[in-house]
Every structure is written in C-alpha cells, then in structure tokens.
Coordinates of C-alpha atoms in Angstrom, one line a residue:
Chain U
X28 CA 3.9 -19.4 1.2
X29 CA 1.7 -16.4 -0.3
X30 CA 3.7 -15.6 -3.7
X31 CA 1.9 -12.8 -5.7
X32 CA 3.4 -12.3 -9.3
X33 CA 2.6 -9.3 -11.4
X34 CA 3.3 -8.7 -15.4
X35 CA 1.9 -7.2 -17.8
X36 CA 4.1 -3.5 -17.6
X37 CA 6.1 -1.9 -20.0
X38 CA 6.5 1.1 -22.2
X39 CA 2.8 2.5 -23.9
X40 CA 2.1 5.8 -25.4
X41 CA -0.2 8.8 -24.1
X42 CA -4.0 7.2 -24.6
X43 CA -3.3 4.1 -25.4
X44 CA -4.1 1.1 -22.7
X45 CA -2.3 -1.5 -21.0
X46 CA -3.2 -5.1 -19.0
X47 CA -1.5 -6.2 -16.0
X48 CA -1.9 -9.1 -14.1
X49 CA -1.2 -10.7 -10.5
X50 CA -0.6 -14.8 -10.3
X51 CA -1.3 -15.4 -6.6
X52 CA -1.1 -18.7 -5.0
X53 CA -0.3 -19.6 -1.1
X54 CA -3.7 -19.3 0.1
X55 CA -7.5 -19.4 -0.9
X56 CA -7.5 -16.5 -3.3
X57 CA -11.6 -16.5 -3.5
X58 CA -11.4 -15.5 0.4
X59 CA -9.2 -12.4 0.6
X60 CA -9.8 -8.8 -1.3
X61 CA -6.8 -7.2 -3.4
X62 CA -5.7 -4.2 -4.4
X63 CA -3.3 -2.5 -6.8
X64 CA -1.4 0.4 -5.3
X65 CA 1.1 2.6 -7.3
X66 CA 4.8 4.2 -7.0
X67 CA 5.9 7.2 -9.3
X68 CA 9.6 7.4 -9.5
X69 CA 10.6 9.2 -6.4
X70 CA 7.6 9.3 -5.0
X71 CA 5.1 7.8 -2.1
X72 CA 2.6 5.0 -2.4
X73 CA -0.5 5.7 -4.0
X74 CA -4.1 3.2 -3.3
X75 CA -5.4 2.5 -6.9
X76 CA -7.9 0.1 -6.5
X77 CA -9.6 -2.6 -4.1
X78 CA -11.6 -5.9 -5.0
X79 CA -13.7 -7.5 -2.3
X80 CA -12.9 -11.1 -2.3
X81 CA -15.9 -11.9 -4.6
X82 CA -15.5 -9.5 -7.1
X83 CA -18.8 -7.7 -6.6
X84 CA -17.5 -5.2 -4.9
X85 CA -14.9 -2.8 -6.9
X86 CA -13.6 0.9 -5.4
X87 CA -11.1 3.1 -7.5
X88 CA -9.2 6.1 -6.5
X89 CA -10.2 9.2 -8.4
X90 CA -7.1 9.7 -10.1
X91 CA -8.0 6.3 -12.2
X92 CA -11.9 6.2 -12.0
X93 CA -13.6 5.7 -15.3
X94 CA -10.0 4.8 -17.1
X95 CA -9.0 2.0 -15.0
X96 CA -11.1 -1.3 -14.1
X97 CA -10.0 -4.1 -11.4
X98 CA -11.1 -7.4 -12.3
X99 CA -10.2 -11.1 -10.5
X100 CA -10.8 -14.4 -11.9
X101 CA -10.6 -17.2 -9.6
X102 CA -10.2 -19.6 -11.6
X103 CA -7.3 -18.8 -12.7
X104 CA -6.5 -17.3 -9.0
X105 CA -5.7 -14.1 -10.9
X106 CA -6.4 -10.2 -10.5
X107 CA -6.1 -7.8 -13.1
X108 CA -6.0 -4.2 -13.7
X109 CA -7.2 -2.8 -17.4
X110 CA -5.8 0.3 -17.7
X111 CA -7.6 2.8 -20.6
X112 CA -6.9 6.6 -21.8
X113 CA -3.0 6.3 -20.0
X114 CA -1.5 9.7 -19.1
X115 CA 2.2 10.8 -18.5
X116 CA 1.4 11.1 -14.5
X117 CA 0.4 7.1 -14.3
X118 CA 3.7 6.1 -15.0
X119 CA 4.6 4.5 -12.3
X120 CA 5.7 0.8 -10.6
X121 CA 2.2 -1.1 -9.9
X122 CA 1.8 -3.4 -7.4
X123 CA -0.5 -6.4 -6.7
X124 CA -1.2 -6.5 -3.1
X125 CA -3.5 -9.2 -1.1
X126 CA -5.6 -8.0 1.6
X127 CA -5.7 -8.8 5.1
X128 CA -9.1 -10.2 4.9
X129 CA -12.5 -10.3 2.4
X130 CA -13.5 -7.3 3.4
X131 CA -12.4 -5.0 0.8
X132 CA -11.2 -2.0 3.5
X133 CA -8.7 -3.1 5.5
X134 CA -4.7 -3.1 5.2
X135 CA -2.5 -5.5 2.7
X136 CA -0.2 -7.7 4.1
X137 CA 1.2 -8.7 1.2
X138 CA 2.6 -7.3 -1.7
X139 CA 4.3 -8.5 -5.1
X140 CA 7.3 -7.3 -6.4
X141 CA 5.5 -4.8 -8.4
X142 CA 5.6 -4.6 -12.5
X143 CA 6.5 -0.6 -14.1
X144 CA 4.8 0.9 -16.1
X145 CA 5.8 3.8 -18.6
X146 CA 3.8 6.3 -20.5
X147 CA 5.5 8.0 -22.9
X148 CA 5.7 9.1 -26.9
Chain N
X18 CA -12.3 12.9 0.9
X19 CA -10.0 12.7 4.2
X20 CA -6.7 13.1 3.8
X21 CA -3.7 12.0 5.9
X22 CA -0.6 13.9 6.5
X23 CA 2.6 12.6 7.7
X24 CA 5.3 14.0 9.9
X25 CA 8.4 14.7 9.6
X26 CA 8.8 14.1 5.9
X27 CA 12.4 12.8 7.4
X28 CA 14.7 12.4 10.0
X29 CA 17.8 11.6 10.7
X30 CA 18.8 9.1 14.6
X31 CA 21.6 7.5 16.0
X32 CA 21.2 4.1 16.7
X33 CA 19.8 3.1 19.8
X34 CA 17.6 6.1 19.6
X35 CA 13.9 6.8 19.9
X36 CA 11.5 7.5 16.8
X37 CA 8.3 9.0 16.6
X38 CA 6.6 9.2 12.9
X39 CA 2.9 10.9 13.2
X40 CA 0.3 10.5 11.4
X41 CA -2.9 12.9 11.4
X42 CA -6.4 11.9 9.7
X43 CA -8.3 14.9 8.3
X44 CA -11.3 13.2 9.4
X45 CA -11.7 10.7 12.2
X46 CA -11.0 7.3 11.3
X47 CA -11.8 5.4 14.5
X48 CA -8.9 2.9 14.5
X49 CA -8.5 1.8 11.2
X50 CA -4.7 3.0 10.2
X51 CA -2.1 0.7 9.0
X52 CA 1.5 1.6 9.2
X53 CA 4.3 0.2 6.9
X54 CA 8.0 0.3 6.0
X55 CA 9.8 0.3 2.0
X56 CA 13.3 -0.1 2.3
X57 CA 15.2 1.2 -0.4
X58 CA 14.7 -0.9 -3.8
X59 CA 12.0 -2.9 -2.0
X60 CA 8.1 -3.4 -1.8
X61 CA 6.5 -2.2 1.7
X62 CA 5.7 -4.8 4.0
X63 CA 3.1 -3.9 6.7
X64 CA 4.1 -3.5 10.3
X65 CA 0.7 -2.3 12.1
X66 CA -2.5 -2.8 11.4
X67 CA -5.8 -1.5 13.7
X68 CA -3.2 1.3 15.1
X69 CA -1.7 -0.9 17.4
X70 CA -1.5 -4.7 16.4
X71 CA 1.6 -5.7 15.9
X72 CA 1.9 -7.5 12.0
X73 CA 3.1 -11.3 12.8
X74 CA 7.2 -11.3 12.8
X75 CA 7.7 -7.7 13.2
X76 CA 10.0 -6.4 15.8
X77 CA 8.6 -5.5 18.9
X78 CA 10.9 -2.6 19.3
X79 CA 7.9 -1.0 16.8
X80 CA 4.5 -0.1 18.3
X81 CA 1.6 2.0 17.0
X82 CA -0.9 4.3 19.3
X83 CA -4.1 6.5 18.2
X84 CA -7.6 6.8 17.3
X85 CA -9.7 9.0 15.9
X86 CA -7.4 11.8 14.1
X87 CA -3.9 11.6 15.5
X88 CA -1.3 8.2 14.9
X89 CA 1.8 7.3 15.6
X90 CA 4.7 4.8 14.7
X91 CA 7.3 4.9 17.1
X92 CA 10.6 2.7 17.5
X93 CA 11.9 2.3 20.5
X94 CA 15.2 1.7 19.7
X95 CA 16.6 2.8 16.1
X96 CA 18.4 0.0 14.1
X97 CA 20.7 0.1 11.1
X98 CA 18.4 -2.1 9.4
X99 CA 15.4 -0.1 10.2
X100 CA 16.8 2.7 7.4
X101 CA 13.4 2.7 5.3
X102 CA 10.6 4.7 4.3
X103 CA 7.6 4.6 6.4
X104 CA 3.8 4.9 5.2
X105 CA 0.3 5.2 7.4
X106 CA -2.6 4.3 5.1
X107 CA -6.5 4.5 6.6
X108 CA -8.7 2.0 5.7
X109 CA -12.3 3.2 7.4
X110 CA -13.7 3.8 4.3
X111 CA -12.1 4.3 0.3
X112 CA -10.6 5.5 -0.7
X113 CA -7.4 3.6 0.7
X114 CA -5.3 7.1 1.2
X115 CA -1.5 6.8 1.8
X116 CA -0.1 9.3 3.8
X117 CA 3.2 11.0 2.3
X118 CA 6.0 9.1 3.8
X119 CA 8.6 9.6 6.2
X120 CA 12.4 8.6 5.4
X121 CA 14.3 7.1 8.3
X122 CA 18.0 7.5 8.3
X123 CA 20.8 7.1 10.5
X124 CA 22.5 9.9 12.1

C-alpha cells in the first residue's frame, strides 16, 4: 500500500524558512517522480514543484523559484521541500504527492494527507 | 506560460443527473490533462489521466474527452457522494498548472 507522510509545517514568520518532508513507502521510491502541490485556505490547488525520479531533474513554479528547493533522498525514501524568504501568500496546506511514473510531467496518483503551513508575525 | 481555465466555477444537480465540467488549455496540450476530485476536508485523488483513461477503481459513471485546447469531465449520473471539488491539471510541459476548480453540489 503506497503511504506518503508529510511533516515538517507549522507556524514561521515573514522571511524566515521552513523544512518539510514526505516519508513514502509502498513502492520503489527511486522509480517514480514527486511533487509538492499547495492549498491556500479557500482556495484551488496550486503545482509547486516536480522531481524526476532521480533527482536530476528539478522544475519549480514561479511563484516559488529561487526561494524554494525540492530535494529526495532515497535512502531514506524521502522528499523534501526547503522553503527560504516565506511570504504571507505561501501559507497554505502542502502536499507530498507521488507521480504516476519517472518521468517528471505527468499526473499524481497519489497524495499525502498534506502538512499546513503558516506565515505570519 | 499556458494557462487553463475551468468552467462553471460551480454548479448545483439533482441526483441521477448529467455533469459536464470543461476544461480549456490556453495553448494546446495534445492529450496530457489530468482530471481530479477533493471532497470536502480531503486530499484530491485523481480520476483521469491522458484525457480519457479511466484512474484504476474510479467509477465508470466518470469519463474524460479532449485534445488539444478543449477538456471535459463529465458524470453520467450525479451521486450524493460525488459532492466534491473537481481540478484538470496539464502536464505537457511545467509548469504543472491547475485549473481553478469547479464545486459540485447537489440540487
């Protein structure tokens, strides 16, 4: 059974920086890309960023690009997301999501149960 | 970058009814559109991928048509438990673009 755990949220000020991370297990995490997609209160899904299954190939949406980096050990059959310089607007709930194959572009059929985030003084 | 717009933003269907969510790509994006459902205080879970292929274990009163610009979801027959949000996402290229959303709810 594909299981994908995220932590790592919580409350951080404006600029400061936050780690999350996504403990997957159920299937061969070195063969499958992930990607951490976002949900403002209210609000739709936003794509945040994609990791091929590798890890040598990296996109980021431009929202996050230059403040964020997606990262994956598997080792440790982990992903991460370093978050840097956080604004008020990337509060949100983030979620770990495994793609549907190694190929970085192509749709997630699996999703954790998400970990919030909060940026606020 | 190309951006995808969903319509209605919602609607409202009695059961038994007939849905049609559309999706329209800015650009073309051959086939590669995924469709999927949040239902309230949950995480989405993917119903279509490729336009049209049915995700394993999802009803097959859902089906998915398009290519190129123009998608959509429809539901043959509205259920109770089919109350949800529902997302298209393209995947030709990143970035990974969501479309809006469309809120299903019963009539």
């Amino acid at each position: 059974e594909v299981q994908l755990v995220e932590s790592g949220g919580g409350l951080v000020e404006p600029g400061g920086s936050l780690s999350l991370s996504c403990a997957a297990s159920g299937f061969i995490f070195s063969s499958y890309a992930m990607s951490w997609v976002r949900q403002a209160p209210g609000k739709g899904l936003e794509w945040v960023s994609s990791i091929s299954g590798g890890g040598n190939i990296t996109y980021y949406a431009d929202s996050v690009k230059g403040r964020f980096t997606i990262s994956r050990d598997t080792s440790k059959n982990t992903l991460y997301l370093q978050m840097n310089t956080l604004r008020a607007e990337d509060t949100a709930v983030y979620y770990c999501s495994k793609v549907r194959s190694e190929v970085v572009v192509a749709a997630s059929n699996y999703w954790g149960q998400g970990t919030p985030v909060t940026v606020s003084s | 970058d190309i951006q995808m717009t969903q319509s209605p933003s919602s609607l409202s269907a009695s059961v038994g009814d007939r849905v049609t969510i559309t999706c329209r790509a800015s650009q073309g994006i051959s086939n590669y559109l995924a469709w999927y459902q949040q239902k309230p205080g949950k995480v989405p879970k993917l119903l279509i991928y490729g336009a049209s292929t049915l995700q394993s274990g999802v009803p097959s009163r859902f089906s998915g048509s398009g290519s190129g610009t123009d998608f959509t979801l429809t539901i043959s027959s509205l259920q109770p438990e089919d109350v949800a949000s529902y997302y298209c996402q393209k995947y030709n290229t990143a970035p990974l673009t969501f479309g809006g959303g469309t809120k299903v709810e019963i009539k």
